[in-house]
């Protein structure tokens, strides 16, 4: 039977590329999303991959969402924690809500989803968890204390959970993308983006597929000895 993968935020941007890459590895993929039904429908029409709506920041919704996927597709073998948001602002302008929303979605979502799938992976003695961090969690970024803290937290979460999974065939790794050409980066003002691209040694933004290929490797049987690691895919912008 085909392995089952959940990709959170799997209906657009980097998540869409990951969903497609895992489908192309013959996995049965469930792509989760938050609320953009139109984009989710278009994604399913384009790819044939089922989309499931729930909020990863909501613990109970994650339990219920994973139970639905298990019912409809089977036990979950692979989890890619990709869902993420930005609510940028310097600390002078950042509200408590902007802080909470980013921490609860980007970092809390990883915990909520891992809680829901880890017991089944442990029972079946095989699992792959890949968490999408960020170059800005490694290096920090002006105007992003919330985002950088959440993404930095993901890297610690990855190292700790990998130790809990190692003896039962579960690997836990992170990928730290640099600047990738998606809606999230399209929201950055043009003049700021130009300055960012000027600092990328390869001289361009990354493509979502370039992150997806890294995720696909980490989810494969070939990557069984890779755990607790962070793979930076950033065009040489930050060497960690
Ligand atoms: N783009 C970059 O340059 C870059 C760089 C480093 C790291 N990253 C990280 O890579 C990941 C993907 O980024 P992206 O640029 O592809 O983002 P994106 O284009 O904005 O897509 C975000 C996806 O996450 C989903 N999502 C957001 N909040 C959610 C929630 N609470 N529950 C469930 N799903 C939720 C969205 O669903 P809806 O469609 O329903 O809104 C959408 O599918 C994020 O974790 C981001 O922080 C991105």
Short mmCIF file of C-alpha atoms and ligand atoms in Angstrom, two decimals:
data_model
loop_
_atom_site.label_atom_id
_atom_site.label_comp_id
_atom_site.label_asym_id
_atom_site.label_seq_id
_atom_site.Cartn_x
_atom_site.Cartn_y
_atom_site.Cartn_z
CA UNK A 1 0.00 0.00 0.00
CA UNK A 2 1.25 3.50 -0.84
CA UNK A 3 2.58 5.55 2.04
CA UNK A 4 0.47 8.52 3.11
CA UNK A 5 1.87 12.04 3.51
CA UNK A 6 0.37 15.20 4.96
CA UNK A 7 1.79 18.50 3.73
CA UNK A 8 0.52 21.44 5.77
CA UNK A 9 0.01 24.57 3.69
CA UNK A 10 0.31 22.14 0.79
CA UNK A 11 -1.95 23.84 -1.74
CA UNK A 12 0.21 26.73 -2.92
CA UNK A 13 3.76 28.07 -2.99
CA UNK A 14 6.47 25.82 -1.60
CA UNK A 15 3.81 23.50 -0.16
CA UNK A 16 2.28 22.86 -3.58
CA UNK A 17 5.69 21.92 -5.00
CA UNK A 18 6.25 19.58 -2.03
CA UNK A 19 2.83 17.94 -2.45
CA UNK A 20 3.55 17.32 -6.14
CA UNK A 21 7.08 16.00 -5.48
CA UNK A 22 5.76 13.50 -2.90
CA UNK A 23 2.92 12.44 -5.21
CA UNK A 24 5.54 11.84 -7.92
CA UNK A 25 7.34 9.52 -5.44
CA UNK A 26 4.12 7.43 -5.43
CA UNK A 27 2.94 8.64 -2.01
CA UNK A 28 -0.73 9.34 -1.38
CA UNK A 29 -0.75 13.01 -0.42
CA UNK A 30 -3.17 15.06 1.69
CA UNK A 31 -2.56 18.77 1.21
CA UNK A 32 -3.78 20.84 4.15
CA UNK A 33 -4.66 24.54 3.89
CA UNK A 34 -6.17 27.27 6.07
CA UNK A 35 -8.98 29.03 4.24
CA UNK A 36 -8.26 29.88 0.61
CA UNK A 37 -10.84 27.47 -0.87
CA UNK A 38 -10.49 28.85 -4.39
CA UNK A 39 -6.74 28.20 -4.55
CA UNK A 40 -7.24 24.79 -2.92
CA UNK A 41 -9.87 23.78 -5.52
CA UNK A 42 -7.64 24.94 -8.39
CA UNK A 43 -4.73 22.99 -6.85
CA UNK A 44 -6.78 19.77 -6.66
CA UNK A 45 -8.03 20.23 -10.24
CA UNK A 46 -4.44 20.75 -11.44
CA UNK A 47 -2.76 17.97 -9.48
CA UNK A 48 -5.43 15.43 -8.51
CA UNK A 49 -4.23 15.75 -4.90
CA UNK A 50 -6.90 15.92 -2.17
CA UNK A 51 -7.03 19.13 -0.12
CA UNK A 52 -8.12 19.22 3.56
CA UNK A 53 -8.98 22.43 5.39
CA UNK A 54 -7.99 23.01 9.01
CA UNK A 55 -6.01 25.53 11.03
CA UNK A 56 -2.66 24.12 12.18
CA UNK A 57 -2.63 26.63 15.04
CA UNK A 58 -5.68 24.88 16.53
CA UNK A 59 -4.69 21.74 18.49
CA UNK A 60 -8.11 20.09 18.34
CA UNK A 61 -8.51 20.89 14.64
CA UNK A 62 -5.19 19.11 13.96
CA UNK A 63 -6.32 16.01 15.85
CA UNK A 64 -9.61 15.99 13.91
CA UNK A 65 -7.93 16.80 10.57
CA UNK A 66 -5.42 13.97 10.90
CA UNK A 67 -8.22 11.57 11.92
CA UNK A 68 -10.07 12.52 8.71
CA UNK A 69 -6.99 11.89 6.59
CA UNK A 70 -6.43 8.51 8.29
CA UNK A 71 -10.09 7.59 7.63
CA UNK A 72 -10.01 8.62 3.99
CA UNK A 73 -6.44 7.77 2.94
CA UNK A 74 -4.88 5.56 5.64
CA UNK A 75 -2.29 5.91 8.44
CA UNK A 76 0.11 8.83 8.08
CA UNK A 77 3.76 7.93 7.38
CA UNK A 78 5.11 11.34 6.35
CA UNK A 79 4.45 14.80 7.79
CA UNK A 80 5.77 17.98 6.22
CA UNK A 81 5.19 20.97 8.50
CA UNK A 82 5.23 23.69 5.86
CA UNK A 83 2.32 26.00 6.78
CA UNK A 84 3.61 29.42 7.71
CA UNK A 85 2.64 33.08 7.80
CA UNK A 86 4.32 36.44 8.25
CA UNK A 87 3.02 39.41 10.26
CA UNK A 88 6.00 41.74 9.96
CA UNK A 89 6.76 44.86 11.96
CA UNK A 90 9.51 46.20 14.22
CA UNK A 91 8.95 45.55 17.91
CA UNK A 92 7.73 49.16 18.24
CA UNK A 93 4.81 48.29 15.98
CA UNK A 94 4.34 44.58 16.56
CA UNK A 95 1.18 43.87 18.52
CA UNK A 96 0.77 40.95 20.90
CA UNK A 97 -1.71 39.46 18.38
CA UNK A 98 0.89 39.61 15.57
CA UNK A 99 3.39 37.87 17.85
CA UNK A 100 0.92 35.17 18.95
CA UNK A 101 -0.47 34.47 15.50
CA UNK A 102 2.96 33.77 14.01
CA UNK A 103 4.21 31.73 16.99
CA UNK A 104 0.97 29.71 17.16
CA UNK A 105 0.89 28.99 13.41
CA UNK A 106 4.54 28.56 12.49
CA UNK A 107 5.81 26.85 15.65
CA UNK A 108 2.66 25.73 17.48
CA UNK A 109 1.47 24.12 14.23
CA UNK A 110 4.55 21.86 14.18
CA UNK A 111 3.82 20.65 17.71
CA UNK A 112 0.10 20.18 17.07
CA UNK A 113 0.71 18.14 13.93
CA UNK A 114 3.58 16.08 15.35
CA UNK A 115 1.41 15.20 18.38
CA UNK A 116 -1.27 13.89 16.03
CA UNK A 117 0.97 11.67 13.84
CA UNK A 118 3.90 10.63 16.04
CA UNK A 119 2.15 7.83 18.01
CA UNK A 120 1.07 6.04 14.80
CA UNK A 121 4.54 6.35 13.28
CA UNK A 122 6.06 4.92 16.46
CA UNK A 123 3.63 1.97 16.45
CA UNK A 124 4.48 1.21 12.80
CA UNK A 125 8.21 1.86 13.40
CA UNK A 126 8.66 4.15 10.41
CA UNK A 127 8.09 7.83 9.85
CA UNK A 128 9.43 10.96 8.22
CA UNK A 129 8.87 14.47 9.60
CA UNK A 130 10.26 17.48 7.76
CA UNK A 131 9.82 20.96 9.22
CA UNK A 132 10.19 24.04 7.04
CA UNK A 133 12.26 26.62 8.89
CA UNK A 134 13.82 29.68 7.32
CA UNK A 135 17.06 31.51 6.70
CA UNK A 136 15.51 34.23 8.88
CA UNK A 137 15.29 31.77 11.78
CA UNK A 138 19.03 31.11 11.37
CA UNK A 139 20.23 34.67 10.78
CA UNK A 140 17.44 36.86 12.22
CA UNK A 141 15.75 39.61 10.19
CA UNK A 142 14.86 43.22 10.89
CA UNK A 143 11.13 43.58 11.50
CA UNK A 144 10.56 39.87 12.11
CA UNK A 145 11.14 39.05 15.78
CA UNK A 146 7.98 36.92 15.73
CA UNK A 147 8.82 35.04 12.52
CA UNK A 148 12.53 34.62 13.35
CA UNK A 149 11.68 33.34 16.86
CA UNK A 150 9.15 30.83 15.50
CA UNK A 151 11.49 29.58 12.77
CA UNK A 152 14.45 29.40 15.11
CA UNK A 153 12.23 27.41 17.47
CA UNK A 154 11.52 24.96 14.65
CA UNK A 155 15.21 24.17 14.41
CA UNK A 156 15.38 23.33 18.16
CA UNK A 157 12.11 21.39 17.94
CA UNK A 158 13.60 19.33 15.09
CA UNK A 159 16.77 18.42 16.97
CA UNK A 160 14.88 17.44 20.13
CA UNK A 161 12.15 15.39 18.41
CA UNK A 162 14.70 13.59 16.23
CA UNK A 163 16.19 12.13 19.40
CA UNK A 164 12.80 10.78 20.45
CA UNK A 165 12.14 9.16 17.07
CA UNK A 166 15.56 7.75 16.24
CA UNK A 167 15.14 4.31 17.82
CA UNK A 168 11.79 3.70 16.17
CA UNK A 169 12.64 4.50 12.56
CA UNK A 170 11.28 8.05 12.62
CA UNK A 171 13.54 10.73 11.22
CA UNK A 172 12.95 14.42 11.91
CA UNK A 173 14.74 17.04 9.85
CA UNK A 174 14.37 20.68 8.88
CA UNK A 175 14.91 22.63 5.72
CA UNK A 176 15.83 26.29 5.95
CA UNK A 177 14.87 27.95 2.66
CA UNK A 178 16.33 31.25 1.58
CA UNK A 179 14.18 33.62 -0.47
CA UNK A 180 11.86 31.62 -2.72
CA UNK A 181 9.63 33.00 -5.46
CA UNK A 182 6.15 32.56 -3.86
CA UNK A 183 3.20 34.73 -2.78
CA UNK A 184 4.93 35.29 0.58
CA UNK A 185 7.95 36.91 -1.09
CA UNK A 186 5.77 38.71 -3.65
CA UNK A 187 4.38 40.63 -0.64
CA UNK A 188 7.84 42.16 0.01
CA UNK A 189 8.12 45.70 -1.48
CA UNK A 190 10.02 45.74 -4.82
CA UNK A 191 12.91 47.93 -3.68
CA UNK A 192 13.46 45.76 -0.58
CA UNK A 193 13.39 42.59 -2.70
CA UNK A 194 15.99 44.02 -5.10
CA UNK A 195 18.36 44.57 -2.18
CA UNK A 196 17.71 41.03 -0.94
CA UNK A 197 18.41 39.46 -4.34
CA UNK A 198 21.64 41.49 -4.59
CA UNK A 199 22.85 39.63 -1.47
CA UNK A 200 22.15 36.13 -2.86
CA UNK A 201 25.43 34.76 -4.30
CA UNK A 202 23.68 32.75 -7.05
CA UNK A 203 21.96 36.00 -8.09
CA UNK A 204 18.30 35.00 -8.09
CA UNK A 205 15.37 33.89 -5.93
CA UNK A 206 14.97 30.16 -5.40
CA UNK A 207 12.18 28.14 -6.95
CA UNK A 208 9.66 26.18 -4.85
CA UNK A 209 10.70 22.96 -6.64
CA UNK A 210 14.26 23.44 -5.36
CA UNK A 211 12.93 23.16 -1.79
CA UNK A 212 10.62 20.29 -2.72
CA UNK A 213 13.51 18.20 -4.06
CA UNK A 214 15.24 18.49 -0.67
CA UNK A 215 12.04 17.47 1.13
CA UNK A 216 11.59 14.50 -1.21
CA UNK A 217 15.09 13.23 -0.38
CA UNK A 218 14.52 13.59 3.39
CA UNK A 219 11.23 11.66 3.07
CA UNK A 220 12.77 8.77 1.13
CA UNK A 221 14.07 5.43 2.44
CA UNK A 222 17.53 6.55 1.30
CA UNK A 223 17.56 9.22 4.03
CA UNK A 224 17.16 6.79 6.94
CA UNK A 225 20.50 7.83 8.50
CA UNK A 226 19.76 11.56 8.22
CA UNK A 227 18.02 12.90 11.31
CA UNK A 228 18.14 16.04 13.43
CA UNK A 229 19.72 17.93 10.56
CA UNK A 230 18.92 21.24 8.92
CA UNK A 231 19.41 21.51 5.18
CA UNK A 232 19.94 25.10 4.06
CA UNK A 233 18.70 25.78 0.53
CA UNK A 234 19.39 29.47 0.05
CA UNK A 235 21.65 30.13 -2.95
CA UNK A 236 24.62 30.64 -0.62
CA UNK A 237 23.06 33.62 1.17
CA UNK A 238 23.75 32.32 4.67
CA UNK A 239 26.24 29.58 5.55
CA UNK A 240 25.27 28.19 8.92
N1 LIG B 1 8.78 31.99 0.37
C1 LIG B 1 9.94 32.11 0.97
O1 LIG B 1 10.84 32.81 0.52
C2 LIG B 1 10.21 31.35 2.25
C3 LIG B 1 11.49 31.44 2.79
C4 LIG B 1 11.78 30.73 3.95
C5 LIG B 1 10.80 29.97 4.54
N2 LIG B 1 9.57 29.90 4.00
C6 LIG B 1 8.56 29.09 4.66
O2 LIG B 1 8.07 28.13 3.75
C7 LIG B 1 6.71 27.84 4.05
C8 LIG B 1 5.84 28.05 2.83
O3 LIG B 1 5.98 29.39 2.41
P1 LIG B 1 5.30 29.94 1.08
O4 LIG B 1 6.08 31.11 0.66
O5 LIG B 1 5.06 28.83 0.13
O6 LIG B 1 3.90 30.46 1.69
P2 LIG B 1 2.55 30.87 0.94
O7 LIG B 1 2.74 30.92 -0.53
O8 LIG B 1 2.08 32.09 1.66
O9 LIG B 1 1.56 29.63 1.28
C9 LIG B 1 1.25 29.36 2.61
C10 LIG B 1 0.45 28.09 2.74
O10 LIG B 1 0.25 27.83 4.14
C11 LIG B 1 -1.13 27.72 4.41
N3 LIG B 1 -1.42 28.19 5.77
C12 LIG B 1 -1.18 29.41 6.31
N4 LIG B 1 -1.62 29.45 7.58
C13 LIG B 1 -2.14 28.22 7.85
C14 LIG B 1 -2.80 27.66 8.97
N5 LIG B 1 -2.97 28.34 10.11
N6 LIG B 1 -3.26 26.38 8.87
C15 LIG B 1 -3.11 25.67 7.73
N7 LIG B 1 -2.49 26.15 6.64
C16 LIG B 1 -2.03 27.42 6.70
C17 LIG B 1 -1.83 28.55 3.34
O11 LIG B 1 -3.20 28.15 3.20
P3 LIG B 1 -4.26 29.12 2.44
O12 LIG B 1 -3.95 28.99 0.97
O13 LIG B 1 -5.58 28.57 2.81
O14 LIG B 1 -4.01 30.51 2.95
C18 LIG B 1 -0.94 28.19 2.13
O15 LIG B 1 -1.32 26.91 1.62
C19 LIG B 1 6.34 28.75 5.24
O16 LIG B 1 6.51 28.04 6.45
C20 LIG B 1 7.36 29.86 5.14
O17 LIG B 1 7.57 30.47 6.39
C21 LIG B 1 9.24 30.59 2.86
#
